[in-house]
CSV table of C-alpha atoms in Angstrom, one decimal:
chain,number,residue,atom,x,y,z
A,647,MET,CA,51.6,49.5,42.0
A,648,GLU,CA,52.9,47.9,45.2
A,649,HIS,CA,52.0,49.5,48.5
A,650,LEU,CA,54.8,50.8,50.6
A,651,ALA,CA,54.6,48.4,53.5
A,652,THR,CA,53.9,45.4,51.4
A,653,LYS,CA,56.5,42.7,51.3
A,654,PRO,CA,54.9,40.0,49.2
A,655,GLY,CA,57.7,37.5,49.9
A,656,LYS,CA,56.9,37.3,53.6
A,657,THR,CA,53.1,37.3,53.3
A,658,PRO,CA,52.6,33.5,53.1
A,659,SER,CA,54.7,33.2,56.3
A,660,ILE,CA,52.7,35.9,58.1
A,661,ARG,CA,49.5,34.1,57.0
A,662,ARG,CA,50.7,30.9,58.6
A,663,LEU,CA,51.6,32.4,62.0
A,664,PRO,CA,48.0,32.6,63.3
A,665,VAL,CA,47.7,28.8,62.7
A,666,TYR,CA,50.8,28.2,64.8
A,667,LEU,CA,49.5,30.6,67.5
A,668,ARG,CA,46.3,28.7,67.7
A,669,PHE,CA,48.2,25.4,68.1
A,670,LEU,CA,50.6,26.8,70.7
A,671,LYS,CA,47.7,28.1,72.8
A,672,GLU,CA,46.1,24.6,72.7
A,673,LEU,CA,49.5,23.2,73.9
A,674,ARG,CA,49.6,25.8,76.7
A,675,LYS,CA,46.1,24.8,77.8
A,676,GLN,CA,47.4,21.2,78.1
A,677,ASN,CA,50.2,22.5,80.4
A,678,GLU,CA,53.0,21.9,78.0
A,679,ASN,CA,56.0,24.2,78.2
A,680,VAL,CA,58.3,23.5,75.3
A,681,VAL,CA,57.8,22.8,71.6
A,682,SER,CA,60.1,22.1,68.6
A,683,CYS,CA,59.6,23.2,65.0
A,684,THR,CA,59.5,19.5,64.1
A,685,ARG,CA,56.5,18.9,66.4
A,686,ILE,CA,54.7,22.0,65.1
A,687,ALA,CA,55.4,20.8,61.5
A,688,GLU,CA,54.2,17.3,62.1
A,689,GLU,CA,51.0,18.4,63.9
A,690,LEU,CA,50.1,21.0,61.3
A,691,GLY,CA,51.2,19.0,58.2
A,692,GLN,CA,54.0,21.4,57.2
A,693,LEU,CA,57.7,21.1,56.4
A,694,SER,CA,59.9,21.6,59.5
A,695,VAL,CA,62.2,23.9,57.5
A,696,GLN,CA,59.2,26.1,56.6
A,697,VAL,CA,58.0,26.4,60.2
A,698,ARG,CA,61.5,27.4,61.2
A,699,LYS,CA,61.7,30.0,58.5
A,700,ASP,CA,58.2,31.4,59.4
A,701,ILE,CA,59.1,31.7,63.1
A,702,SER,CA,62.4,33.3,62.3
A,703,LEU,CA,60.4,36.4,61.2
A,704,THR,CA,59.7,37.0,64.9
A,705,CYS,CA,62.3,37.6,67.6
A,706,ALA,CA,61.7,34.2,69.2
A,707,THR,CA,64.9,32.2,70.0
A,708,GLY,CA,64.8,28.4,70.5
A,709,ARG,CA,67.3,26.2,72.1
A,710,PRO,CA,69.0,23.5,70.1
A,711,ARG,CA,67.6,20.0,70.7
A,712,ILE,CA,65.0,21.5,73.2
A,713,GLY,CA,62.9,23.9,71.2
A,714,TYR,CA,61.0,27.0,72.1
A,715,ASP,CA,59.5,28.0,75.4
A,716,ILE,CA,55.8,28.0,74.5
A,717,ASN,CA,54.9,31.2,76.4
A,718,GLU,CA,57.9,33.1,74.8
A,719,LEU,CA,57.0,31.9,71.3
A,720,ILE,CA,53.3,33.0,71.8
A,721,ASP,CA,54.5,36.4,72.9
A,722,ALA,CA,57.0,36.7,70.1
A,723,ILE,CA,54.4,35.9,67.4
A,724,GLU,CA,51.8,38.2,69.0
A,725,ASP,CA,54.4,41.0,69.1
A,726,PHE,CA,55.3,40.5,65.5
A,727,LEU,CA,51.7,40.5,64.4
A,728,GLY,CA,50.9,43.6,66.5
A,729,TRP,CA,48.3,41.5,68.4
A,730,ASN,CA,49.6,42.6,71.8
A,731,THR,CA,48.5,46.1,71.2
A,732,LYS,CA,44.9,47.4,70.6
A,733,THR,CA,43.9,48.3,67.1
A,734,ASN,CA,40.9,50.6,66.8
A,735,ALA,CA,38.6,50.0,63.9
A,736,VAL,CA,35.2,51.0,62.5
A,737,LEU,CA,33.1,48.8,60.3
A,738,VAL,CA,30.9,50.2,57.5
A,739,GLY,CA,28.1,48.0,56.2
A,740,ALA,CA,26.1,46.3,59.0
A,741,GLY,CA,24.7,43.6,56.8
A,742,SER,CA,25.2,39.8,57.3
A,743,LEU,CA,28.9,39.9,56.4
A,744,GLY,CA,29.4,42.9,58.8
A,745,SER,CA,27.6,41.0,61.5
A,746,ALA,CA,29.7,37.9,60.9
A,747,ILE,CA,32.9,39.9,61.4
A,748,LEU,CA,31.6,41.6,64.5
A,749,GLY,CA,30.8,38.2,65.9
A,750,TYR,CA,33.9,36.4,64.7
A,751,GLU,CA,35.6,34.4,67.5
A,752,GLY,CA,39.1,35.5,68.2
A,753,PHE,CA,39.4,39.0,66.8
A,754,VAL,CA,39.1,40.6,70.2
A,755,GLU,CA,41.9,38.3,71.3
A,756,HIS,CA,44.0,39.7,68.4
A,757,GLY,CA,43.6,43.2,69.7
A,758,LEU,CA,41.0,44.3,67.2
A,759,ASP,CA,38.5,46.7,68.8
A,760,VAL,CA,35.6,47.7,66.5
A,761,LEU,CA,34.5,50.9,68.1
A,762,ALA,CA,31.3,51.3,66.1
A,763,ALA,CA,29.5,50.0,63.0
A,764,PHE,CA,28.1,52.4,60.4
A,765,ASP,CA,25.3,52.0,57.9
A,766,THR,CA,22.8,54.1,55.9
A,767,ASP,CA,19.8,51.8,56.6
A,768,LYS,CA,17.6,53.6,59.1
A,769,ARG,CA,16.2,50.3,60.4
A,770,LYS,CA,19.7,49.2,61.5
A,771,ILE,CA,20.9,52.6,63.0
A,772,GLY,CA,20.6,52.6,66.7
A,773,THR,CA,20.6,48.8,67.0
A,774,GLN,CA,23.4,46.7,68.5
A,775,ILE,CA,25.2,43.9,66.7
A,776,HIS,CA,27.4,41.7,69.0
A,777,HIS,CA,27.8,44.6,71.5
A,778,CYS,CA,28.7,47.0,68.8
A,779,ARG,CA,26.4,50.0,68.2
A,780,VAL,CA,25.2,50.8,64.7
A,781,GLU,CA,25.5,54.5,63.9
A,782,SER,CA,24.4,56.5,60.9
A,783,LEU,CA,27.1,56.8,58.2
A,784,ASP,CA,26.5,60.6,58.3
A,785,ASN,CA,28.2,60.6,61.7
A,786,LEU,CA,31.4,58.8,60.7
A,787,LEU,CA,33.6,61.9,60.3
A,788,GLU,CA,32.3,63.5,63.5
A,789,PHE,CA,32.9,60.1,65.3
A,790,SER,CA,36.5,60.0,64.0
A,791,LYS,CA,37.3,63.4,65.6
A,792,THR,CA,37.0,62.0,69.1
A,793,ASN,CA,38.2,58.5,68.3
A,794,ASN,CA,41.5,57.4,67.0
A,795,ILE,CA,40.6,55.0,64.2
A,796,GLN,CA,43.3,53.0,62.6
A,797,ILE,CA,41.4,50.6,60.4
A,798,GLY,CA,38.3,50.8,58.3
A,799,ILE,CA,36.5,47.5,57.7
A,800,LEU,CA,34.4,47.6,54.5
A,801,THR,CA,31.5,45.2,54.2
A,802,VAL,CA,29.3,47.3,51.9
A,803,PRO,CA,27.8,46.2,48.6
A,804,ALA,CA,30.2,46.5,45.6
A,805,SER,CA,28.3,49.4,44.1
A,806,ALA,CA,29.0,51.6,47.2
A,807,ALA,CA,32.5,50.3,47.9
A,808,GLN,CA,34.7,53.1,46.4
A,809,ASP,CA,32.6,56.0,47.7
A,810,VAL,CA,32.5,54.5,51.2
A,811,CYS,CA,36.3,53.9,51.0
A,812,ASN,CA,36.9,57.5,50.1
A,813,LEU,CA,34.8,58.6,53.0
A,814,VAL,CA,36.6,56.3,55.4
A,815,LEU,CA,39.9,57.6,54.2
A,816,LYS,CA,38.9,61.0,55.4
A,817,THR,CA,38.8,59.8,59.0
A,818,GLY,CA,42.6,59.4,58.8
A,819,VAL,CA,42.7,55.6,59.0
A,820,GLN,CA,46.0,53.9,58.1
A,821,GLY,CA,44.5,50.7,56.8
A,822,ILE,CA,41.5,49.4,54.8
A,823,TRP,CA,40.3,45.8,55.4
A,824,ASN,CA,38.3,45.3,52.2
A,825,PHE,CA,35.7,42.5,52.1
A,826,THR,CA,34.0,43.9,48.9
A,827,PRO,CA,34.9,42.3,45.5
A,828,VAL,CA,36.0,45.7,44.3
A,829,ARG,CA,39.7,46.6,43.7
A,830,LEU,CA,39.7,49.8,45.7
A,831,GLU,CA,41.9,52.7,44.8
A,832,VAL,CA,43.7,54.0,47.9
A,833,PRO,CA,46.7,56.4,48.3
A,834,GLU,CA,50.1,54.7,48.3
A,835,HIS,CA,50.7,55.1,52.1
A,836,ILE,CA,47.4,53.4,52.9
A,837,ILE,CA,47.6,49.7,53.7
A,838,ARG,CA,44.9,47.7,51.9
A,839,GLU,CA,44.2,44.1,52.7
A,840,ASP,CA,41.6,42.4,50.5
A,841,VAL,CA,39.5,39.3,51.5
A,842,GLN,CA,38.4,38.0,48.2
A,843,LEU,CA,35.9,35.2,48.6
A,844,SER,CA,35.7,34.9,44.8
A,845,ALA,CA,39.5,34.2,44.7
A,846,SER,CA,39.1,31.4,47.3
A,847,PHE,CA,36.1,29.9,45.4
A,848,ALA,CA,38.2,30.1,42.2
A,849,VAL,CA,40.9,27.9,43.7
A,850,LEU,CA,38.4,25.4,45.1
A,851,SER,CA,36.3,25.1,41.9
A,852,ASN,CA,39.3,24.9,39.6
A,853,ARG,CA,40.7,22.0,41.7
A,854,LEU,CA,37.3,20.3,41.7
A,855,MET,CA,37.1,20.5,38.0
A,856,LYS,CA,40.6,19.1,37.5
A,857,GLN,CA,39.7,16.2,39.8
A,858,LYS,CA,36.6,15.5,37.7
A,859,ILE,CA,38.6,15.4,34.5
A,860,GLU,CA,41.3,13.2,36.0
A,861,HIS,CA,38.5,10.8,37.3
A,862,ARG,CA,37.0,10.7,33.8
A,863,GLU,CA,40.4,10.0,32.2
A,864,ARG,CA,41.0,7.1,34.6
A,865,GLN,CA,37.6,5.5,33.8
A,866,LYS,CA,38.4,5.5,30.0
B,957,MET,CA,50.9,16.6,53.7
B,958,GLU,CA,49.9,18.2,50.4
B,959,HIS,CA,46.4,17.4,49.0
B,960,LEU,CA,46.4,15.6,45.6
B,961,ALA,CA,45.0,18.3,43.4
B,962,THR,CA,46.9,21.1,45.1
B,963,LYS,CA,49.5,22.9,42.9
B,964,PRO,CA,50.6,25.7,45.2
B,965,GLY,CA,52.8,27.4,42.5
B,966,LYS,CA,49.7,28.2,40.4
B,967,THR,CA,47.4,29.2,43.2
B,968,PRO,CA,48.4,33.0,43.2
B,969,SER,CA,47.6,33.1,39.5
B,970,ILE,CA,44.3,31.3,40.0
B,971,ARG,CA,43.4,33.8,42.7
B,972,ARG,CA,43.9,36.7,40.4
B,973,LEU,CA,41.8,35.4,37.5
B,974,PRO,CA,38.4,36.4,39.1
B,975,VAL,CA,39.8,40.0,39.3
B,976,TYR,CA,40.5,40.0,35.6
B,977,LEU,CA,37.1,38.4,34.9
B,978,ARG,CA,35.4,41.2,36.8
B,979,PHE,CA,37.3,43.8,34.8
B,980,LEU,CA,36.6,42.0,31.5
B,981,LYS,CA,32.9,41.9,32.2
B,982,GLU,CA,33.0,45.7,32.8
B,983,LEU,CA,34.7,46.3,29.5
B,984,ARG,CA,32.1,44.1,27.8
B,985,LYS,CA,29.3,46.2,29.3
B,986,GLN,CA,31.0,49.2,27.7
B,987,ASN,CA,30.8,47.4,24.4
B,988,GLU,CA,34.5,46.9,24.0
B,989,ASN,CA,35.7,43.9,22.0
B,990,VAL,CA,39.4,43.5,22.4
B,991,VAL,CA,41.9,43.9,25.3
B,992,SER,CA,45.6,43.5,25.7
B,993,CYS,CA,47.6,42.2,28.6
B,994,THR,CA,49.2,45.6,28.9
B,995,ARG,CA,45.8,47.3,29.3
B,996,ILE,CA,44.6,44.8,31.9
B,997,ALA,CA,47.9,45.2,33.8
B,998,GLU,CA,47.7,49.0,33.8
B,999,GLU,CA,44.1,49.1,34.9
B,1000,LEU,CA,44.6,46.6,37.7
B,1001,GLY,CA,48.0,47.7,38.9
B,1002,GLN,CA,49.8,44.6,37.9
B,1003,LEU,CA,52.9,43.7,35.8
B,1004,SER,CA,52.0,42.9,32.2
B,1005,VAL,CA,54.3,39.8,32.2
B,1006,GLN,CA,52.3,38.6,35.3
B,1007,VAL,CA,49.0,39.0,33.6
B,1008,ARG,CA,50.2,37.2,30.5
B,1009,LYS,CA,51.5,34.3,32.7
B,1010,ASP,CA,48.2,34.1,34.6
B,1011,ILE,CA,46.1,34.1,31.5
B,1012,SER,CA,48.4,31.4,29.9
B,1013,LEU,CA,46.9,28.9,32.4
B,1014,THR,CA,43.7,29.1,30.4
B,1015,CYS,CA,43.3,28.1,26.8
B,1016,ALA,CA,42.8,31.7,25.6
B,1017,THR,CA,44.9,32.7,22.6
B,1018,GLY,CA,45.6,36.4,21.9
B,1019,ARG,CA,46.7,37.9,18.6
B,1020,PRO,CA,50.1,39.8,18.5
B,1021,ARG,CA,49.7,43.5,18.7
B,1022,ILE,CA,45.9,43.2,18.9
B,1023,GLY,CA,45.2,41.3,22.1
B,1024,TYR,CA,42.4,39.0,23.2
B,1025,ASP,CA,38.8,38.9,22.1
B,1026,ILE,CA,37.0,39.8,25.3
B,1027,ASN,CA,34.2,37.3,25.0
B,1028,GLU,CA,36.7,34.5,24.2
B,1029,LEU,CA,38.9,35.5,27.1
B,1030,ILE,CA,35.9,35.6,29.5
B,1031,ASP,CA,34.8,32.1,28.3
B,1032,ALA,CA,38.4,30.7,28.6
B,1033,ILE,CA,38.8,32.0,32.2
B,1034,GLU,CA,35.3,30.7,33.2
B,1035,ASP,CA,36.1,27.3,31.6
B,1036,PHE,CA,39.4,27.1,33.5
B,1037,LEU,CA,37.8,28.0,36.8
B,1038,GLY,CA,34.9,25.6,36.3
B,1039,TRP,CA,32.5,28.5,36.5
B,1040,ASN,CA,30.6,27.6,33.3
B,1041,THR,CA,29.3,24.4,35.0
B,1042,LYS,CA,27.1,24.2,38.0
B,1043,THR,CA,28.6,23.2,41.3
B,1044,ASN,CA,26.1,21.8,43.9
B,1045,ALA,CA,26.8,22.7,47.5
B,1046,VAL,CA,25.3,22.6,50.9
B,1047,LEU,CA,26.1,25.0,53.7
B,1048,VAL,CA,26.3,24.0,57.4
B,1049,GLY,CA,25.9,26.8,60.0
B,1050,ALA,CA,23.2,29.3,59.2
B,1051,GLY,CA,24.6,32.1,61.4
B,1052,SER,CA,25.6,35.5,60.2
B,1053,LEU,CA,28.7,34.2,58.3
B,1054,GLY,CA,26.5,31.6,56.6
B,1055,SER,CA,23.9,34.2,55.7
B,1056,ALA,CA,26.6,36.5,54.3
B,1057,ILE,CA,27.8,33.7,52.0
B,1058,LEU,CA,24.3,32.8,50.9
B,1059,GLY,CA,23.8,36.5,50.0
B,1060,TYR,CA,27.2,37.1,48.5
B,1061,GLU,CA,26.9,38.9,45.1
B,1062,GLY,CA,28.4,36.9,42.3
B,1063,PHE,CA,28.5,33.3,43.6
B,1064,VAL,CA,25.5,32.3,41.5
B,1065,GLU,CA,27.2,33.8,38.5
B,1066,HIS,CA,30.2,31.5,39.3
B,1067,GLY,CA,28.0,28.4,39.1
B,1068,LEU,CA,27.8,27.9,42.8
B,1069,ASP,CA,24.3,26.5,43.7
B,1070,VAL,CA,23.7,26.1,47.4
B,1071,LEU,CA,20.9,23.6,47.5
B,1072,ALA,CA,20.2,24.0,51.2
B,1073,ALA,CA,21.5,25.3,54.4
B,1074,PHE,CA,21.7,23.1,57.6
B,1075,ASP,CA,21.7,24.0,61.2
B,1076,THR,CA,21.0,22.5,64.6
B,1077,ASP,CA,19.1,25.6,65.9
B,1078,LYS,CA,15.4,24.9,65.9
B,1079,ARG,CA,14.6,28.6,65.6
B,1080,LYS,CA,16.4,28.7,62.2
B,1081,ILE,CA,15.2,25.3,60.8
B,1082,GLY,CA,12.3,25.9,58.3
B,1083,THR,CA,13.2,29.5,57.7
B,1084,GLN,CA,14.6,30.9,54.4
B,1085,ILE,CA,17.9,32.8,54.1
B,1086,HIS,CA,18.3,34.5,50.7
B,1087,HIS,CA,16.0,32.0,49.0
B,1088,CYS,CA,17.8,29.1,50.6
B,1089,ARG,CA,15.9,26.8,52.9
B,1090,VAL,CA,17.4,26.0,56.3
B,1091,GLU,CA,17.0,22.3,57.2
B,1092,SER,CA,17.8,20.3,60.3
B,1093,LEU,CA,21.3,19.0,60.3
B,1094,ASP,CA,19.8,15.6,61.2
B,1095,ASN,CA,18.4,15.5,57.6
B,1096,LEU,CA,21.8,16.1,55.8
B,1097,LEU,CA,22.6,12.5,55.0
B,1098,GLU,CA,19.0,11.8,53.8
B,1099,PHE,CA,19.2,15.0,51.7
B,1100,SER,CA,22.5,13.9,50.1
B,1101,LYS,CA,20.9,10.6,48.8
B,1102,THR,CA,18.7,12.5,46.4
B,1103,ASN,CA,21.0,15.4,45.7
B,1104,ASN,CA,24.4,15.2,44.2
B,1105,ILE,CA,26.4,17.5,46.5
B,1106,GLN,CA,30.0,18.4,45.4
B,1107,ILE,CA,31.0,21.0,48.0
B,1108,GLY,CA,30.3,21.4,51.7
B,1109,ILE,CA,30.6,25.0,53.0
B,1110,LEU,CA,31.4,25.1,56.7
B,1111,THR,CA,30.4,28.2,58.7
B,1112,VAL,CA,29.9,26.6,62.1
B,1113,PRO,CA,31.6,27.6,65.3
B,1114,ALA,CA,35.2,26.3,65.8
B,1115,SER,CA,34.1,23.9,68.5
B,1116,ALA,CA,31.8,22.0,66.1
B,1117,ALA,CA,34.0,22.2,63.0
B,1118,GLN,CA,35.7,18.8,62.9
B,1119,ASP,CA,32.5,16.9,63.8
B,1120,VAL,CA,30.4,18.7,61.2
B,1121,CYS,CA,33.2,18.2,58.7
B,1122,ASN,CA,33.2,14.4,59.3
B,1123,LEU,CA,29.4,14.3,58.8
B,1124,VAL,CA,29.6,16.4,55.6
B,1125,LEU,CA,32.3,14.0,54.3
B,1126,LYS,CA,29.8,11.1,54.6
B,1127,THR,CA,27.6,12.8,52.0
B,1128,GLY,CA,30.3,12.1,49.4
B,1129,VAL,CA,31.4,15.7,48.7
B,1130,GLN,CA,34.6,16.2,46.9
B,1131,GLY,CA,35.5,19.5,48.5
B,1132,ILE,CA,35.2,21.4,51.8
B,1133,TRP,CA,35.1,25.2,51.8
B,1134,ASN,CA,36.2,25.9,55.3
B,1135,PHE,CA,35.3,29.2,56.9
B,1136,THR,CA,36.1,28.1,60.5
B,1137,PRO,CA,39.5,28.9,62.1
B,1138,VAL,CA,40.1,25.1,62.6
B,1139,ARG,CA,42.6,23.2,60.5
B,1140,LEU,CA,40.3,20.4,59.5
B,1141,GLU,CA,41.5,16.9,58.9
B,1142,VAL,CA,40.2,15.4,55.7
B,1143,PRO,CA,41.2,12.4,53.6
B,1144,GLU,CA,43.8,13.0,51.0
B,1145,HIS,CA,41.5,12.9,48.0
B,1146,ILE,CA,39.3,15.6,49.4
B,1147,ILE,CA,39.9,19.2,48.3
B,1148,ARG,CA,40.0,21.6,51.2
B,1149,GLU,CA,40.0,25.4,50.7
B,1150,ASP,CA,40.3,27.5,53.9
B,1151,VAL,CA,39.2,31.1,54.2
B,1152,GLN,CA,41.2,32.2,57.2
B,1153,LEU,CA,40.1,35.7,58.3
B,1154,SER,CA,42.7,35.6,61.0
B,1155,ALA,CA,45.4,35.1,58.4
B,1156,SER,CA,44.2,38.2,56.5
B,1157,PHE,CA,44.0,40.3,59.7
B,1158,ALA,CA,47.6,39.1,60.6
B,1159,VAL,CA,48.9,40.6,57.3
B,1160,LEU,CA,47.0,43.8,57.9
B,1161,SER,CA,48.0,44.4,61.5
B,1162,ASN,CA,51.6,43.4,61.0
B,1163,ARG,CA,51.9,46.0,58.2
B,1164,LEU,CA,50.2,48.6,60.3
B,1165,MET,CA,52.6,48.0,63.2
B,1166,LYS,CA,55.6,48.2,60.8
B,1167,GLN,CA,54.3,51.5,59.5
B,1168,LYS,CA,53.9,52.8,63.1
B,1169,ILE,CA,57.5,51.9,63.9
B,1170,GLU,CA,58.8,53.5,60.7
B,1171,HIS,CA,56.8,56.6,61.4
B,1172,ARG,CA,58.3,56.8,65.0
B,1173,GLU,CA,61.8,56.2,63.6
B,1174,ARG,CA,61.4,59.1,61.1
B,1175,GLN,CA,60.2,61.4,63.9
B,1176,LYS,CA,63.4,60.8,66.0
């Protein structure tokens, strides 16, 4: 079951754009004005043709043999990612993962505005985490009536994930950013993006194991 | 520049295996013995042919018209991922993201053993986070002499990332699990796996924006 707005073929390109953006902003700090795909590719260890393809998703236009105006390219990428407009979010689950996300460098720069965090733990309710107030989960629906929430960020334990997701969907969010290991069921029109730490560890540990085996083979 | 052990074509399959594993363990809890690719595909919203291809990476062998023995399939996936053997790790950066990883459900089950956390903040040194002792970063190299560390987990601020990475590499780790937004430079034989929260948010916010535009178009 694919979600409506999902275009899997473009996803790897979209995932690379923030890396380019970071690099372009560093160049701008160094008062550079123009950059070529070849330069981006070399500095970031990518193929030039891949960089060109990724950037072609945006409406940036480069000039042959000169390259892109850095300010224009930054704007084009941010427009494409929707990072030039504010995105209102709530976060549910004010534990250490929730705190990490609330304190993550750069999200504010990407237009993400976490209006409030919600939890069921009375010791957390009323406290502040990185300038974000922790409210009782009981108040979430009331809160959503006076605040236009677009994204629900889920950092609750696995056992609570689907129930909390169902509650968050009632607020009228369009997207769920899921940090739990659970494969959440959401209606088709809802955009769900999963951050699966287990998937990342799987890639790492599988490669480690392969390297160990190759090493053992070479020693034979 | 591709790293030696990287096989990008298989990575999406490897990333899906933990999801299957989670589902298989749920089935086992319910005392089920046998499962088919079709059933896994249906329950997890995937194509059956894709599930079959992903599982074919492992050495599991199913029986036609019957399927896989669940215990055998769990073992085969865990063997393939290297999750049946212990992987020693250290974590540097005992902030909220570091705490979240130390407390993440399931990593212990995947064989990940974080031997110690390291930080430069004197208020944190000597404390315990989720049963893991926080040591001074000054002691890292000494610690590595008596402990075989395979993975360095980096949860430090962006500004410290490359320096800390260089220090961690001196311990003889084979892999770096990078949670910072920095594209770290590591020697070719080192396996680097990046968890880029910005990349995930880019995918989510780009889809949200597209949906908004489509919605506006329909209302015209």
